[in-house]
XYZ file of N, CA, C and O in Angstrom:
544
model
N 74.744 108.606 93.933
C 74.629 107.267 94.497
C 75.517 107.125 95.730
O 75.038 106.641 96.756
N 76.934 107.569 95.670
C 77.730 107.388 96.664
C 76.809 108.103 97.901
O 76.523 107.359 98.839
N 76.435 109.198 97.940
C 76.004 110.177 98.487
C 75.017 109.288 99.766
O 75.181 109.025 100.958
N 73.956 109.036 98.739
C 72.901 107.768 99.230
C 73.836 106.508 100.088
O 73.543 106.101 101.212
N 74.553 106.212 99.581
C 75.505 104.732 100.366
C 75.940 105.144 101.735
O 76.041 104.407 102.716
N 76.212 106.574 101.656
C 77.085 106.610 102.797
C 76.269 107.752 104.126
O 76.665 108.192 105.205
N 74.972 107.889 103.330
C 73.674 108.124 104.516
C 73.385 106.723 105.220
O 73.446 106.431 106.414
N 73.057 105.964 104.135
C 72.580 104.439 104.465
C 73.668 104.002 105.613
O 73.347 103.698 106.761
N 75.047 104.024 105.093
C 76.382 103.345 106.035
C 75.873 104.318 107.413
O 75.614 103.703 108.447
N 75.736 105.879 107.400
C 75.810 105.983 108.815
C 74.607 105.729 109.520
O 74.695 105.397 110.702
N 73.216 105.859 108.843
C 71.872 105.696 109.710
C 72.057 103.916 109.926
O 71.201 103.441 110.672
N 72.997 102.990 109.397
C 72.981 101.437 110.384
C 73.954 101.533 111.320
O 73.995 100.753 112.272
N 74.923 102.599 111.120
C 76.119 102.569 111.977
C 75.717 103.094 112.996
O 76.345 102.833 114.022
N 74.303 104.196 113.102
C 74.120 104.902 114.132
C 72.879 104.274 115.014
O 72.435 104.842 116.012
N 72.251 102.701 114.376
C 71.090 102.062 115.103
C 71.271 101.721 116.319
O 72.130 100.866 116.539
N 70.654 102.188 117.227
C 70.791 101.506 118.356
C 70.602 99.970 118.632
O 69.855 99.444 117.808
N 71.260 98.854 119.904
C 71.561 97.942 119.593
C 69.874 97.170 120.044
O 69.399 96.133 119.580
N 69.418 97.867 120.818
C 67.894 97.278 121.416
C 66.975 97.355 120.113
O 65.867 96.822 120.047
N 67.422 97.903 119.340
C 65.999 97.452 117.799
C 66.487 96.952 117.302
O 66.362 97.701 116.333
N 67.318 95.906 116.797
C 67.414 95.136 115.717
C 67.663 93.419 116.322
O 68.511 92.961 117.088
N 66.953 93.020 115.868
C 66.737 91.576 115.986
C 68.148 90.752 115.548
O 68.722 89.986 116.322
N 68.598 91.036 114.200
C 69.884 90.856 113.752
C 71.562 91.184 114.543
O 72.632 90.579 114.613
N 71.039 92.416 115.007
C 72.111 92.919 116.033
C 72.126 91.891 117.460
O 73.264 91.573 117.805
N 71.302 91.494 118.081
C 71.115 90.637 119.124
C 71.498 89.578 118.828
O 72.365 89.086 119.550
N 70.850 88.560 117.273
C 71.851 87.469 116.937
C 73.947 87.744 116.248
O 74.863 86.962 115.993
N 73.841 88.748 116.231
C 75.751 88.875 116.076
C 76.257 89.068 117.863
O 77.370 88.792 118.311
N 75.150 89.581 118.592
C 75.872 89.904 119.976
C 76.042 88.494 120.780
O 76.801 88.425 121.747
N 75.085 87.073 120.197
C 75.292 85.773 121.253
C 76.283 85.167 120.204
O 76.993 84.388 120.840
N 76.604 85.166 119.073
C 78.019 84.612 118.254
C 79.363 84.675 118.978
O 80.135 85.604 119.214
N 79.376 83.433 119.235
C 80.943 82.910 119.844
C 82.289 83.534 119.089
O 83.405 83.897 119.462
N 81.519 83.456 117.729
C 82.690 84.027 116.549
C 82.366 85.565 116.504
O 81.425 86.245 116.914
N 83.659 85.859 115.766
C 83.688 87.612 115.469
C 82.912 87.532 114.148
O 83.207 86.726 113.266
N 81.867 88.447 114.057
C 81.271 88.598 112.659
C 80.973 90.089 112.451
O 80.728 90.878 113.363
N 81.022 90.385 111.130
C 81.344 91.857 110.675
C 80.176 92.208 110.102
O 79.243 91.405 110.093
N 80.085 93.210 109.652
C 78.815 93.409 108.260
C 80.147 94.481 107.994
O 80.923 95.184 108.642
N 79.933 94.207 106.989
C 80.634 95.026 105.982
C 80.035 95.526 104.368
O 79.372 94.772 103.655
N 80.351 96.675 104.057
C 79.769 97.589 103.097
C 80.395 96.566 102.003
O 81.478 95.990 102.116
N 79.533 96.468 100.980
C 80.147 96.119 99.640
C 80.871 96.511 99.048
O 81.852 95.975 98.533
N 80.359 97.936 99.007
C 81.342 98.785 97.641
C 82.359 99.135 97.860
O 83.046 99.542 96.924
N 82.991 99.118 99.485
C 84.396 99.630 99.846
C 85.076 98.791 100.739
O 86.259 99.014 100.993
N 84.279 97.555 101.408
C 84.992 96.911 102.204
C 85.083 97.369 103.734
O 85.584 96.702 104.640
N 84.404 98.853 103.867
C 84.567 99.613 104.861
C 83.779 98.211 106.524
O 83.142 97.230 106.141
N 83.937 98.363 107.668
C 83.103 97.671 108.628
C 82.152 98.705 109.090
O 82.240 99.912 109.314
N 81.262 97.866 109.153
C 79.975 98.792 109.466
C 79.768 98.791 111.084
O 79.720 99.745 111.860
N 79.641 97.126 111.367
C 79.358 97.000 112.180
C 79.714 95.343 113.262
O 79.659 94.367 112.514
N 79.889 95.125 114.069
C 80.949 94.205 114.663
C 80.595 93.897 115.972
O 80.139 94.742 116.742
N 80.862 92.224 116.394
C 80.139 91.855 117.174
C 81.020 92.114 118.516
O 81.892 92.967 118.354
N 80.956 91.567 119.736
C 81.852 91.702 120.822
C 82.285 90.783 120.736
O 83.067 90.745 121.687
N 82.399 89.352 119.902
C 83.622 88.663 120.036
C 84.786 88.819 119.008
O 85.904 88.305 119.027
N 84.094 89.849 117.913
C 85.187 90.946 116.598
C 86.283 91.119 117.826
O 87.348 90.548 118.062
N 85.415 92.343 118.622
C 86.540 93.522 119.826
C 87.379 92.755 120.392
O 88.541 93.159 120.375
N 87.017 91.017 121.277
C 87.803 90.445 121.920
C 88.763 89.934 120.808
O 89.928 89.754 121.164
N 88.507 89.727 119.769
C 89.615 88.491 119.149
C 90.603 89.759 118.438
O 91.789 89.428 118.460
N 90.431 90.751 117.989
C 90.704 91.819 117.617
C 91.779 92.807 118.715
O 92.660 93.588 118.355
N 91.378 92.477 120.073
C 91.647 92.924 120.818
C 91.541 94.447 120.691
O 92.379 95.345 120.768
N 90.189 94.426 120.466
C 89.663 96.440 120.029
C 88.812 96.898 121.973
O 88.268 96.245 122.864
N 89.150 98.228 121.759
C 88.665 98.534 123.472
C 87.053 98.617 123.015
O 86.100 98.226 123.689
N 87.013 99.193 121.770
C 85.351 99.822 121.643
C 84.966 99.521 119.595
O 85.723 99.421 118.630
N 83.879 99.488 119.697
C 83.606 99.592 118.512
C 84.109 100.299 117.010
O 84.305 100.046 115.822
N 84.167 101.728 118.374
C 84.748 102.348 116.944
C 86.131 102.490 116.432
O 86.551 103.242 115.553
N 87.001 101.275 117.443
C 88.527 100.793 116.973
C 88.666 100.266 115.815
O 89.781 100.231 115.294
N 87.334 99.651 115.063
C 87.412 98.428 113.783
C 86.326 99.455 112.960
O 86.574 99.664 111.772
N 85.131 100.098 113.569
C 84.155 100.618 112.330
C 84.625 101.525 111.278
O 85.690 102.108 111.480
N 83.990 101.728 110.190
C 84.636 102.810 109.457
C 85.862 102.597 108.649
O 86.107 103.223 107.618
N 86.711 101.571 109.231
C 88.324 100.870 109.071
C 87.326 99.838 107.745
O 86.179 99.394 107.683
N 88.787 99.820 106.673
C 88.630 98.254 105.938
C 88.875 97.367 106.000
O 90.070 97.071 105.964
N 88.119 96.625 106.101
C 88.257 95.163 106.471
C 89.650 94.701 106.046
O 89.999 93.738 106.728
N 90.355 94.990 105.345
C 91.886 94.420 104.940
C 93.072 95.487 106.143
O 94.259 95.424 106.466
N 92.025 96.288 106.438
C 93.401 96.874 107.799
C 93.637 95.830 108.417
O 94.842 95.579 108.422
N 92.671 94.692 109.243
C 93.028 93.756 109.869
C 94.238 92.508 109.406
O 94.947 91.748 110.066
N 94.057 92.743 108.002
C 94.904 91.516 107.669
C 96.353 91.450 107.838
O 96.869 92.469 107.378
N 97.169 90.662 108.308
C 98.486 91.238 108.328
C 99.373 91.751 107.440
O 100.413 92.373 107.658
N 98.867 91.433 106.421
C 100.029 92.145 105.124
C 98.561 92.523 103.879
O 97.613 91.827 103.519
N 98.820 93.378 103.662
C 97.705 93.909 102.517
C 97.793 92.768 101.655
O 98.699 91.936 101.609
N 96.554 92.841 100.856
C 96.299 91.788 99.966
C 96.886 92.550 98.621
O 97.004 93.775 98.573
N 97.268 91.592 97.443
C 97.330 91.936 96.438
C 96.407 92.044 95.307
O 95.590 91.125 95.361
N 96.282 92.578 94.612
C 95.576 92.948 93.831
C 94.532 92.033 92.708
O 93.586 92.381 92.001
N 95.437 90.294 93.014
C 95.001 89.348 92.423
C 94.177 89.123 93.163
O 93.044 88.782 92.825
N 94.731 89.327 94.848
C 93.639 88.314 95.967
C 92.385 89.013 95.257
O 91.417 88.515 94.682
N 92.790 90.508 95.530
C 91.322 91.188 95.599
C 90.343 91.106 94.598
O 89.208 91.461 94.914
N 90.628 90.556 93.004
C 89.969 90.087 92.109
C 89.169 88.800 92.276
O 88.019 88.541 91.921
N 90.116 88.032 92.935
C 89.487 86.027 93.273
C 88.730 86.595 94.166
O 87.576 86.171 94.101
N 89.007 87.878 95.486
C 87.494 87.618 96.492
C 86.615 88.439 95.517
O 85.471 87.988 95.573
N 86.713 89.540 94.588
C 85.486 89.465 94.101
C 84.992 88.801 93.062
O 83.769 88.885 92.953
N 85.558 88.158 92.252
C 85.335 86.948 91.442
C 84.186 85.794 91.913
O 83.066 85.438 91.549
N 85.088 85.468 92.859
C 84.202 84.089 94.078
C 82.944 84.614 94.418
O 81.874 84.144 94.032
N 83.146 86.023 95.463
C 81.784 86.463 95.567
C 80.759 86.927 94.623
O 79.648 87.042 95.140
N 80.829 87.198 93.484
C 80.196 87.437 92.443
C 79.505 85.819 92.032
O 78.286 85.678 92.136
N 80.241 84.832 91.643
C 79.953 83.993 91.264
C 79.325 82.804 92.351
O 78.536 81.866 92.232
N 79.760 83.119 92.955
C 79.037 81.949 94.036
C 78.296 82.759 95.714
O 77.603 82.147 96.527
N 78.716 84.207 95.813
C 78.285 84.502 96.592
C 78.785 84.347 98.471
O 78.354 84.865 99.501
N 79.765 83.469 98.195
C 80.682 83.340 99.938
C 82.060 83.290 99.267
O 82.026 83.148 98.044
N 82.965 83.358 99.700
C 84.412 83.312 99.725
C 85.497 82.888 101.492
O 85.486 83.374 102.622
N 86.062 82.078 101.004
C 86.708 81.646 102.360
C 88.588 81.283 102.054
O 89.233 80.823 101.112
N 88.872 81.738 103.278
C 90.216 81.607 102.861
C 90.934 81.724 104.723
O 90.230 82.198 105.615
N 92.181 81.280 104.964
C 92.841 81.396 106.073
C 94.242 82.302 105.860
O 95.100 82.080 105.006
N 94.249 83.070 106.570
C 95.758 83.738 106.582
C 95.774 84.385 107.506
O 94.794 84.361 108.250
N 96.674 85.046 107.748
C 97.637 86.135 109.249
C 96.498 87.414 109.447
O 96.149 88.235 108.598
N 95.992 87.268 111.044
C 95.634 88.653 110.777
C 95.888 89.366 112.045
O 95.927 88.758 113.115
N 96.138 91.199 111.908
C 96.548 92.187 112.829
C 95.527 92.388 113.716
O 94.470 92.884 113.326
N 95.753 91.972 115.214
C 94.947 93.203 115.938
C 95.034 94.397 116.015
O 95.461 95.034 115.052
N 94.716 94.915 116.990
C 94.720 96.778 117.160
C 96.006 96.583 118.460
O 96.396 97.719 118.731
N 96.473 95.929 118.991
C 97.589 95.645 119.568
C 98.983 95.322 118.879
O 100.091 95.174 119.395
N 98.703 95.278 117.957
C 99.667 94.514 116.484
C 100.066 93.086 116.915
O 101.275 92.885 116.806
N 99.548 92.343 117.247
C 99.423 90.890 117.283
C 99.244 90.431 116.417
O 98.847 91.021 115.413
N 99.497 89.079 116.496
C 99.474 88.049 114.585
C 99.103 87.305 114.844
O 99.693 86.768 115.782
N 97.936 86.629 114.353
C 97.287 84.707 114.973
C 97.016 84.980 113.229
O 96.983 85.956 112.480
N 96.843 83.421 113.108
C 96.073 82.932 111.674
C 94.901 82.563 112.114
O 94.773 81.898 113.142
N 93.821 82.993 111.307
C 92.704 82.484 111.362
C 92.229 82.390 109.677
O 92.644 82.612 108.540
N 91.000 81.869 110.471
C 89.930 82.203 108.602
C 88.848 82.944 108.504
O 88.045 83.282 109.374
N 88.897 83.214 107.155
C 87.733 83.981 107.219
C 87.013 83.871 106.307
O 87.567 83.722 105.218
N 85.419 83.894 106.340
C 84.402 83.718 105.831
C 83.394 84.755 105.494
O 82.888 85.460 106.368
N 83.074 84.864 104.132
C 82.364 86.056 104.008
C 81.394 85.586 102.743
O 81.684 84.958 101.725
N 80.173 86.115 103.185
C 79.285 86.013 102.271
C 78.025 86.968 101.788
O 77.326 87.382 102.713
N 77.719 87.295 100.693
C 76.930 88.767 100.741
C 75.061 88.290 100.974
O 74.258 87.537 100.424
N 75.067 89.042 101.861
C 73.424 89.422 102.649
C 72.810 90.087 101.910
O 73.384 90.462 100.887
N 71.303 90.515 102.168
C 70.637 91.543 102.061
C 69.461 92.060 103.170
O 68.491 91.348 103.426
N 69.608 92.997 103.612
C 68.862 93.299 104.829
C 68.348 95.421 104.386
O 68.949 96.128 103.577
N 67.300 95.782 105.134
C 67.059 97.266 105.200
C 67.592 97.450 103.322
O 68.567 98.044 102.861
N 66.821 96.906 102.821
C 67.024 96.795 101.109
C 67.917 97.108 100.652
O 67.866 97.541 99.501
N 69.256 97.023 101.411
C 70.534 96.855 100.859
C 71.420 95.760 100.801
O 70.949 94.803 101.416
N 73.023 95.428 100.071
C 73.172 94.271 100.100
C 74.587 94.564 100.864
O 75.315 95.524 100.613
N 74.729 93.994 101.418
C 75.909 94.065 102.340
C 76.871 92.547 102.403
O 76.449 91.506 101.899
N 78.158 92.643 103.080
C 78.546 91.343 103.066
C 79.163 91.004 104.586
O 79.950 91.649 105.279
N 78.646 90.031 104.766
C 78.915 89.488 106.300
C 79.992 88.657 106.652
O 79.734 87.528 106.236
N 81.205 88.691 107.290
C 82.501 88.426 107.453
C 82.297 87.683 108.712
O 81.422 88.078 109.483
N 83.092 86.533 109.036
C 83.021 86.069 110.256
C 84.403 85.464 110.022
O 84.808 84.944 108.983
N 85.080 85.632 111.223
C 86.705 85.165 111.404
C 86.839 84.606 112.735
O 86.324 85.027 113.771
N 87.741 83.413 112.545
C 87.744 82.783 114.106
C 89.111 82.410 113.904
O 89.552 82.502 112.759
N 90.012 81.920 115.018
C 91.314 82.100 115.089
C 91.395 80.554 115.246
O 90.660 79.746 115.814
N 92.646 80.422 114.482
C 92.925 78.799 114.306
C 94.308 78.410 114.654
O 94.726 77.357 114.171
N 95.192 79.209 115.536
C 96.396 79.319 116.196
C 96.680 80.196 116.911
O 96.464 81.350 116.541
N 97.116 79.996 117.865
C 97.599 81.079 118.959
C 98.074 82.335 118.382
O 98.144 82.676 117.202
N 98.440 83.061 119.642
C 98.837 85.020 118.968
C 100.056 84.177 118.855
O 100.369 83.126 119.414
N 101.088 85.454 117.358
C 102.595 85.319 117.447
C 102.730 86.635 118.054
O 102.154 87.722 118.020
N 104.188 85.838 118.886
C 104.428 87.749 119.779
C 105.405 88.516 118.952
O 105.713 89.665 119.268
C-alpha cells in the first residue's frame, strides 16, 4: 500500500501546472494553500502565495517537507491527536499559532485544513494566512 501512496504522491507532484483545472484555482488564491498527503502530513503541493508568505525561493523549498516543519515549535503529541480527532470527526480543523519560514521568521497566523478527494484519492487541503506581522 505504502508503495502505491508514494507512486500516487510523485505522479501529482510531477503534474504539470497547464492540466489541472484545480492547480490554476490554488495559483489565483490570495491565500497560501497546500494539498497535503494524509497519511504523513508530507506537502504535495503549494500555491505561490504558500512561497511568498513562507518566504520559499521555489517549490521544492516546502514539497516533500511536513507540514509541521513550518510550525514554529513542533506540535505535541496531544495537538496531533485533536487534529486527527477533529478531522476524523468533522472533517476541517482550524487553529492559530506561530509559524517558521524558510528564512526562520515568526508571524502568527491560522490555519485551516480540511480533507478533499480528487484523482480517487483523499488528500487534505491546508490554507494559512498571516494575522500579524513577521517577529524578527
Amino acid at each position: 500500500m505504502l508503495k502505491n501512496q508514494s507512486a500516487k504522491f510523485n505522479q501529482i507532484s510531477n503534474q504539470t501546472d497547464e492540466t489541472s483545472l484545480f492547480q490554476s484555482i490554488l495559483e489565483i488564491s490570495d491565500e497560501a494553500v497546500f494539498v497535503i498527503s494524509k497519511s504523513d502530513f508530507r506537502i504535495i503541493d503549494c500555491n505561490k502565495s504558500a512561497l511568498r508568505l513562507f518566504e520559499a525561493t521555489t517549490k521544492s523549498d516546502l514539497i516533500k517537507q511536513p507540514l509541521f516543519k513550518l510550525y514554529n515549535v513542533q506540535p505535541l503529541g496531544s495537538t496531533l491527536e485533536k487534529l486527527n480527532t477533529e478531522l476524523e470527526e468533522t472533517g476541517n480543523y482550524s487553529q492559530e499559532f506561530s509559524f517558521k519560514t524558510c528564512k526562520q521568521n515568526v508571524f502568527w497566523g491560522k490555519l485551516t485544513q480540511k480533507w478533499v478527494s480528487f484523482a480517487n484519492n483523499s488528500y487534505s487541503l491546508v490554507k494559512s494566512s498571516k494575522s500579524a506581522n513577521y517577529l524578527r
